[in-house]
Short mmCIF file of C-alpha atoms in Angstrom, two decimals:
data_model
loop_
_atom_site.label_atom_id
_atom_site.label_comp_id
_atom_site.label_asym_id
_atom_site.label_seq_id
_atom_site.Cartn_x
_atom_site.Cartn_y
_atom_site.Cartn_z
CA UNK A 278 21.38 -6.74 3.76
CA UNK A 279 22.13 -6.85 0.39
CA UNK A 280 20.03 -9.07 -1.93
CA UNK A 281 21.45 -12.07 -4.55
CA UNK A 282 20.24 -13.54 -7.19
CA UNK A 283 17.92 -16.18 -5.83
CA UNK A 284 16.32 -13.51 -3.10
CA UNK A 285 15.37 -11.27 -6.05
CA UNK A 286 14.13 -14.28 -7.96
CA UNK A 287 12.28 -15.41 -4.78
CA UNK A 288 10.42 -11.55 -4.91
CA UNK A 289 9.45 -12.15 -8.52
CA UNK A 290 8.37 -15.48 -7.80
CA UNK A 291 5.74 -14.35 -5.24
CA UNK A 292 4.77 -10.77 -7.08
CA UNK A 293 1.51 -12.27 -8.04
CA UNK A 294 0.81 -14.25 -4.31
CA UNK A 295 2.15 -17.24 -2.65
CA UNK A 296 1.14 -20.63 -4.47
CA UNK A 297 -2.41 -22.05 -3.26
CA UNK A 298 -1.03 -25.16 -2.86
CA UNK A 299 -0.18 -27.84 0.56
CA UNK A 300 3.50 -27.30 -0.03
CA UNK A 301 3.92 -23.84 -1.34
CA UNK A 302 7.99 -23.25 -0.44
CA UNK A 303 8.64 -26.65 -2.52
CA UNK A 304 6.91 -25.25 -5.18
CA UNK A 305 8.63 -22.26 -5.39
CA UNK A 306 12.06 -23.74 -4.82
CA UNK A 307 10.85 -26.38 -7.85
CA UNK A 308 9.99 -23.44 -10.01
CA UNK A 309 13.57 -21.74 -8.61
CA UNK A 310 15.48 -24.72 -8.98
CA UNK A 311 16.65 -24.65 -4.96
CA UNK A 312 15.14 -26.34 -2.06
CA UNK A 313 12.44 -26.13 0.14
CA UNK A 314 14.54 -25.65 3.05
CA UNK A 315 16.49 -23.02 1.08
CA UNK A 316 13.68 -21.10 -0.10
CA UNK A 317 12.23 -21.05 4.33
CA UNK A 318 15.49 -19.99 4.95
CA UNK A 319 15.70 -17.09 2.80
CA UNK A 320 11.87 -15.60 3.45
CA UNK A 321 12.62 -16.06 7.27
CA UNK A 322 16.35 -13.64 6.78
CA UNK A 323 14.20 -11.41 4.75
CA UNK A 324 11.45 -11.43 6.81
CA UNK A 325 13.99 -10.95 10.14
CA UNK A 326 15.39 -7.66 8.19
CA UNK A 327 12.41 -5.54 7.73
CA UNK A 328 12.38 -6.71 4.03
CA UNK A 329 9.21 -8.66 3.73
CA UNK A 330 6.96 -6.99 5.96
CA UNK A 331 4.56 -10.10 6.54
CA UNK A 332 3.06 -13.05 4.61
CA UNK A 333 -0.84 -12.42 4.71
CA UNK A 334 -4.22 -11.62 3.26
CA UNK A 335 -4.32 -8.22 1.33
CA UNK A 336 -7.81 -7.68 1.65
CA UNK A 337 -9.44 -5.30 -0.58
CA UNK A 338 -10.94 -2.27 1.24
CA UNK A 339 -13.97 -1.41 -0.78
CA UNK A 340 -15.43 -4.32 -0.73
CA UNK A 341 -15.02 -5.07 3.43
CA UNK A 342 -17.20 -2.20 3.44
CA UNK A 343 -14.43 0.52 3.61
CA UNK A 344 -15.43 2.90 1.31
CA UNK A 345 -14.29 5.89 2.86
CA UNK A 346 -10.47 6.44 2.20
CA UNK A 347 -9.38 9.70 2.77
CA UNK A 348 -5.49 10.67 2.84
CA UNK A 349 -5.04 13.01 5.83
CA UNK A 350 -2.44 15.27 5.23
CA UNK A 351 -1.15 18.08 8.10
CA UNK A 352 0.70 21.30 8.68
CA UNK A 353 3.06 20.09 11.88
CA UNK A 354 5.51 22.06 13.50
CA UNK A 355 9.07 20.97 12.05
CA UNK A 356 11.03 20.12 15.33
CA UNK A 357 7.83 17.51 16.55
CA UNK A 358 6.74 16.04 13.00
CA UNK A 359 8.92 13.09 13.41
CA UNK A 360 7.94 12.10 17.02
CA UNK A 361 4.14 13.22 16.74
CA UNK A 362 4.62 10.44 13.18
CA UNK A 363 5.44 7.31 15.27
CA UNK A 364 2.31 8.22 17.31
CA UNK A 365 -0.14 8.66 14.28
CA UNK A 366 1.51 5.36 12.84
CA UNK A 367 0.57 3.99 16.26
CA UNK A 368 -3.02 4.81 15.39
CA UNK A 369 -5.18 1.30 14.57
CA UNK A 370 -7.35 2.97 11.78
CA UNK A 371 -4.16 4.75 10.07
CA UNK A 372 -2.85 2.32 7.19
CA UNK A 373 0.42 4.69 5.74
CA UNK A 374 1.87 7.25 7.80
CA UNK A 375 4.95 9.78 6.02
CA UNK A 376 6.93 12.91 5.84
CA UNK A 377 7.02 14.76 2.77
CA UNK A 378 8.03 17.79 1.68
CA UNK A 379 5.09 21.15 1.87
CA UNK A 380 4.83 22.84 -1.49
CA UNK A 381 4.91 26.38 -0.34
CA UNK A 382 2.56 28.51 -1.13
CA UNK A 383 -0.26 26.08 -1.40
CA UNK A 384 0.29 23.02 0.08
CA UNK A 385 1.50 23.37 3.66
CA UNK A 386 1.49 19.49 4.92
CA UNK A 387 4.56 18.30 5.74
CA UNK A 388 2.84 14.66 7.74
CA UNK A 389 0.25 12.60 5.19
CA UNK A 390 -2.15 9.29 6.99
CA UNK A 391 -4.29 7.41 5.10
CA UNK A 392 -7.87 6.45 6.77
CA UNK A 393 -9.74 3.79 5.93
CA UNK A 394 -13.87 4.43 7.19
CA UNK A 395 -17.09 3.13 6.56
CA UNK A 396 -18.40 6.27 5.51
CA UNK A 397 -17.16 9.98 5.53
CA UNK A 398 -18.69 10.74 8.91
CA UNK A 399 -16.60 8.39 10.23
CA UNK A 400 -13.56 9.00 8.34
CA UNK A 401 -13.92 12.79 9.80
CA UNK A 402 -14.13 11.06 13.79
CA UNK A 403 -10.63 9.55 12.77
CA UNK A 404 -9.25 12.60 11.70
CA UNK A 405 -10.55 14.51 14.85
CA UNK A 406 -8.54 11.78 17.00
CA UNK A 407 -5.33 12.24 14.71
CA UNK A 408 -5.58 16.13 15.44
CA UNK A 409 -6.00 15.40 19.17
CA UNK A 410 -2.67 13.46 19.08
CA UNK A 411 -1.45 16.45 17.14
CA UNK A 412 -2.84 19.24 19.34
CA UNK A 413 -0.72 22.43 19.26
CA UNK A 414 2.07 21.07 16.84
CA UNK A 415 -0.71 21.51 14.15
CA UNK A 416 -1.09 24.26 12.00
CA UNK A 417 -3.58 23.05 9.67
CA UNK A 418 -4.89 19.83 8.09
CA UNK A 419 -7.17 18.84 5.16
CA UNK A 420 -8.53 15.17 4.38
CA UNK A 421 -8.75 14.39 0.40
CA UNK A 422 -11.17 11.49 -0.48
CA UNK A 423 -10.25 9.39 -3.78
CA UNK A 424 -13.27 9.70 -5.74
CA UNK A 425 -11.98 8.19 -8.62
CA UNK A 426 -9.61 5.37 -9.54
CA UNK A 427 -7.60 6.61 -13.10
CA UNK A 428 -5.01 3.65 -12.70
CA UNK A 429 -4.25 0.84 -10.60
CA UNK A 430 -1.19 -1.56 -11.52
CA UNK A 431 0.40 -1.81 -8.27
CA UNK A 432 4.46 -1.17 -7.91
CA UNK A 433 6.54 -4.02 -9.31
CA UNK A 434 10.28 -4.94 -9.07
CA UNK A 435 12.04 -2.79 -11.38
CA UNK A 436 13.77 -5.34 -14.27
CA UNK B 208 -18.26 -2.32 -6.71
CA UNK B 209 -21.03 -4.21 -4.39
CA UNK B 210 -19.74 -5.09 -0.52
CA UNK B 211 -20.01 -8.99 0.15
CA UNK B 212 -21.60 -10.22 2.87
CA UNK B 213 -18.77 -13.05 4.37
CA UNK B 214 -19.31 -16.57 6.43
CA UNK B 215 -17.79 -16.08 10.24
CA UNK B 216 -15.09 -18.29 8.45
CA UNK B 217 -14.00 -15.68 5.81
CA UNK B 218 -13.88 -13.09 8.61
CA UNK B 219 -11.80 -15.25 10.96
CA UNK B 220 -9.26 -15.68 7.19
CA UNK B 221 -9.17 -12.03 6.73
CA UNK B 222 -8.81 -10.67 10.66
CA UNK B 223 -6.44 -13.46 11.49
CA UNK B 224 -4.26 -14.55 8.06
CA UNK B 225 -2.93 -10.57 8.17
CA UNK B 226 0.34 -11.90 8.83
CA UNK B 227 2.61 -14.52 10.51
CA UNK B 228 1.59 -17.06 8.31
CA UNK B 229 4.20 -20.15 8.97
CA UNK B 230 6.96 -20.60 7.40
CA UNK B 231 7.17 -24.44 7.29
CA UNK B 232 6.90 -26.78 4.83
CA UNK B 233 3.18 -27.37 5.23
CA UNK B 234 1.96 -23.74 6.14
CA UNK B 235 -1.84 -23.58 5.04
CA UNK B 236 -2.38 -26.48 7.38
CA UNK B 237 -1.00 -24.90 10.35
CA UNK B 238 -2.81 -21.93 9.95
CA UNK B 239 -5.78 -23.73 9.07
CA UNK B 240 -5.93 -25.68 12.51
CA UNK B 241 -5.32 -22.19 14.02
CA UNK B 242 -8.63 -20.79 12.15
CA UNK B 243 -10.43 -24.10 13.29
CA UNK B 244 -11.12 -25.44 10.03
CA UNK B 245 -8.68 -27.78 7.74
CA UNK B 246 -6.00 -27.30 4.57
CA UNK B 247 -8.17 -28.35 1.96
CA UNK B 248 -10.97 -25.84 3.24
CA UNK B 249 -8.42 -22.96 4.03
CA UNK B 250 -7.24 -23.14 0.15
CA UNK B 251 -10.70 -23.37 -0.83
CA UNK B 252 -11.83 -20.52 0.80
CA UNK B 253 -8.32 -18.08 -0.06
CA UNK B 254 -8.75 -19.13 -3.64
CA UNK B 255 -12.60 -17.93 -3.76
CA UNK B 256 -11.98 -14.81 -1.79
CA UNK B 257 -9.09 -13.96 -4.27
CA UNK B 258 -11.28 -15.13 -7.07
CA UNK B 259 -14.34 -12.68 -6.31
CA UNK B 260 -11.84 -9.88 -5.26
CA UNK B 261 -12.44 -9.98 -1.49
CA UNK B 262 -8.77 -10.39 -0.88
CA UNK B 263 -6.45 -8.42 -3.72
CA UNK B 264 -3.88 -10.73 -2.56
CA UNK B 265 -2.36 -13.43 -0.58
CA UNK B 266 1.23 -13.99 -0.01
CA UNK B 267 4.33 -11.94 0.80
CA UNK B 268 4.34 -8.30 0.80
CA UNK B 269 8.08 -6.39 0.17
CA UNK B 270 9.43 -3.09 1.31
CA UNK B 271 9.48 -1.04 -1.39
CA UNK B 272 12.24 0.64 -0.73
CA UNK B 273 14.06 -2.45 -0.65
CA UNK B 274 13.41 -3.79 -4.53
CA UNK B 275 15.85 -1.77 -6.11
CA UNK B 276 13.97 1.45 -7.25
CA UNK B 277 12.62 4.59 -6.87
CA UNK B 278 8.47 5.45 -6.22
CA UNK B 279 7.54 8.91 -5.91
CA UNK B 280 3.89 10.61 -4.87
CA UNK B 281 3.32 13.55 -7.20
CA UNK B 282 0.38 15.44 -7.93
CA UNK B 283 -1.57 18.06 -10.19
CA UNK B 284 -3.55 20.73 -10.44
CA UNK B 285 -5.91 19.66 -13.64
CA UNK B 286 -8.73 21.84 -15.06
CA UNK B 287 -11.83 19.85 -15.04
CA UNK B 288 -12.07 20.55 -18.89
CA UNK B 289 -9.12 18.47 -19.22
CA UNK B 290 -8.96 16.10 -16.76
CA UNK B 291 -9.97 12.93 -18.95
CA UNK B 292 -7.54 13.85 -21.45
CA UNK B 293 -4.45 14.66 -18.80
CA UNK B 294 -5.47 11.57 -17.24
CA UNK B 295 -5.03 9.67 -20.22
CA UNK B 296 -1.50 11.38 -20.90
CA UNK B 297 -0.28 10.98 -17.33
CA UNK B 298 -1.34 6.95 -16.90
CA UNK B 299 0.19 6.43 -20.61
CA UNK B 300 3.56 6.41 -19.31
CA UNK B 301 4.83 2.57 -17.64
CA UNK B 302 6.18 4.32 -14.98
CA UNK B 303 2.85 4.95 -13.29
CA UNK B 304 1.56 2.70 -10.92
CA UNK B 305 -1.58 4.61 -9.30
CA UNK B 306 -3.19 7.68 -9.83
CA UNK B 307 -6.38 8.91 -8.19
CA UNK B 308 -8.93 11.56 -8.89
CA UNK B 309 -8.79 13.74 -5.02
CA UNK B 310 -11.36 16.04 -4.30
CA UNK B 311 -8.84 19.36 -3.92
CA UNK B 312 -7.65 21.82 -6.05
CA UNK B 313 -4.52 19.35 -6.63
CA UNK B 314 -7.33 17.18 -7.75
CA UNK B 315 -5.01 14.14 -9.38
CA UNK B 316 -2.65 12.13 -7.01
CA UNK B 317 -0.21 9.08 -8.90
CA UNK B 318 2.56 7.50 -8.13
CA UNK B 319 5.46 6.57 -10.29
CA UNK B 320 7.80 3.82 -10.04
CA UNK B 321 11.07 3.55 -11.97
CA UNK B 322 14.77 1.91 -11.40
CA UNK B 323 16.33 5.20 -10.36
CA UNK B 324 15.40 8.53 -8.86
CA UNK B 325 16.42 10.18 -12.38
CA UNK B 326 14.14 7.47 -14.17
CA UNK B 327 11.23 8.89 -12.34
CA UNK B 328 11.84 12.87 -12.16
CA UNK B 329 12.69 12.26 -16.07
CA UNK B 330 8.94 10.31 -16.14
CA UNK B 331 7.84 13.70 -14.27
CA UNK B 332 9.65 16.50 -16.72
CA UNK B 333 8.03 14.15 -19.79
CA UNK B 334 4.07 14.78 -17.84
CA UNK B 335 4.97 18.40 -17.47
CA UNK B 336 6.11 19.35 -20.99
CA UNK B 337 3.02 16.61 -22.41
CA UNK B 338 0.53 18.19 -19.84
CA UNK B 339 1.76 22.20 -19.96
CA UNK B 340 0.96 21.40 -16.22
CA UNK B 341 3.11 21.66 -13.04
CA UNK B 342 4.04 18.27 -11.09
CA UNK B 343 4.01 18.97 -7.19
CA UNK B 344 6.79 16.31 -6.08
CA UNK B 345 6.15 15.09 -2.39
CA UNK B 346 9.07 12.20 -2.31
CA UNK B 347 8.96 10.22 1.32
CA UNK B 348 11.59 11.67 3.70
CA UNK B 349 10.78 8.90 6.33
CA UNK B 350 8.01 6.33 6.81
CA UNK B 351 6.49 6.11 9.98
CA UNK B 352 6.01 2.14 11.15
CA UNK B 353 2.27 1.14 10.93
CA UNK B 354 0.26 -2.30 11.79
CA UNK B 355 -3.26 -1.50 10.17
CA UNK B 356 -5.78 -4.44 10.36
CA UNK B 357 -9.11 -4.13 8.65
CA UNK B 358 -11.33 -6.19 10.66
CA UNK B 359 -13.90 -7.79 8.08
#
């Protein structure tokens, strides 16, 4: 699907949230200059191809108590990364699930998960069950814990 | 930053507004009858949990991928001596959107975000020859489908 004009207006429209108003499609088809129907019509196509992922709550994860966010990150055997993947991103607790590139000599993940815990104890429990899914396709894993937040803008649509 | 204690009607917003909220020309009032309460309460309620940082956001949430640019994890190996300063070097450029302090010997994880590939290994060459440091790139090669709800 390739995106127009109004769809890419639509996604800078909402950047910030959906309006906290009754109506909110009218008023972003008023803002837009389209219509209410028009502005349905092109969240439910984008929504149908995989390009808005939902409309929802974002809620903040430090302050629901989840203060424990560690990014999992394994050594898994080439030929099963991609299959033992869909089965970690099956995983309730596991918020982002990818395949990146190791950085031989010392950093031999290849599969990274984020965990979200209520403490570190926990957060370790989750990480036991990812490396039971794993089992003998793992080499190695390590869990890094943000301890600090340096900057936090969030990704925008590129201008 | 303090954990907030949240009325069984905040919970039921958080656990249950994740996603499929209606697309319809009246959606908070749908989904309000769905939590069991009423529009003018539901945007009450979203507007104060927004307000006080409970939610970061409410709304529609894009593919990345999809938004015509380029977002790549990188990270560094900083000596503690430095680490305010390279922080401060690395977070000056637009182009990055997170970093975090890790607890590893590639102790400082960001992200950056620019319209092209070449926009954001430039925004990497720029840390490197700034910072005297190496960037470790670790670009997605495939995204494995998730459905995480945090149950408040």
């Amino acid at each position: 699907m390739t995106l127009d004009r109004l769809d890419l207006a639509l996604i800078r429209a909402t950047q910030g949230g959906l309006p906290l108003t009754p109506e909110p499609y009218a008023a972003l088809a008023a803002k837009l200059g389209t219509t209410e129907a028009e502005v349905i019509a092109r969240l439910t196509a984008l929504q149908d191809t995989g390009i808005l992922r939902r409309i929802g709550a974002v809620p903040n994860h430090y302050r629901l108590g989840y203060t424990a966010n560690g990014m999992t990150v394994w050594d898994v055997a080439d030929a099963q990364v991609d299959a033992l993947g869909e089965a970690i991103g099956r995983l309730p607790f596991v918020s982002h699930c990818y395949r990146r590139p190791r950085a031989l000599p010392h950093w031999p993940y290849n599969l990274f998960a984020m965990v979200h815990a209520h403490s570190r104890v926990d957060a370790d429990a989750l990480a036991a069950q990812i490396a039971a899914v794993l089992g003998a396709a793992c080499h190695g894993h390590d869990i890094l814990y943000s301890t600090r937040i340096l900057k936090k803008t969030g990704l925008r649509l590129v201008d | 930053m303090s954990i907030v204690a949240l009325s069984a009607l905040d919970k039921r917003i958080i656990n249950q507004l994740h996603g499929g909220f209606p697309l319809c020309p009246a959606p908070y009032r749908v989904a309000a009858e769905a939590l069991g309460t009423d529009e003018t309460t539901l945007l009450e309620r979203l507007t104060a949990l927004l307000a006080e940082g409970t939610l970061t956001r409410f709304g529609p949430l894009f593919n990345a991928d999809h938004m015509g640019g380029a977002n790549v994890l990188a990270a560094m190996a900083v000596p503690m001596a430095r680490f305010d300063a390279v922080a401060a070097q690395v977070n000056a450029h637009a182009e990055i959107a997170h970093n975090y302090q890790r607890d590893h010997a590639l102790n400082m994880w960001f992200v950056a975000a620019a319209a092209t590939p070449e926009a954001v290994e430039a925004c990497f060459c720029r840390i490197e020859a700034e910072t005297d440091l190496a960037v470790a790139r670790f670009p997605k090669e495939r995204e494995f489908f998730v459905e995480l709800k945090l149950s408040a």
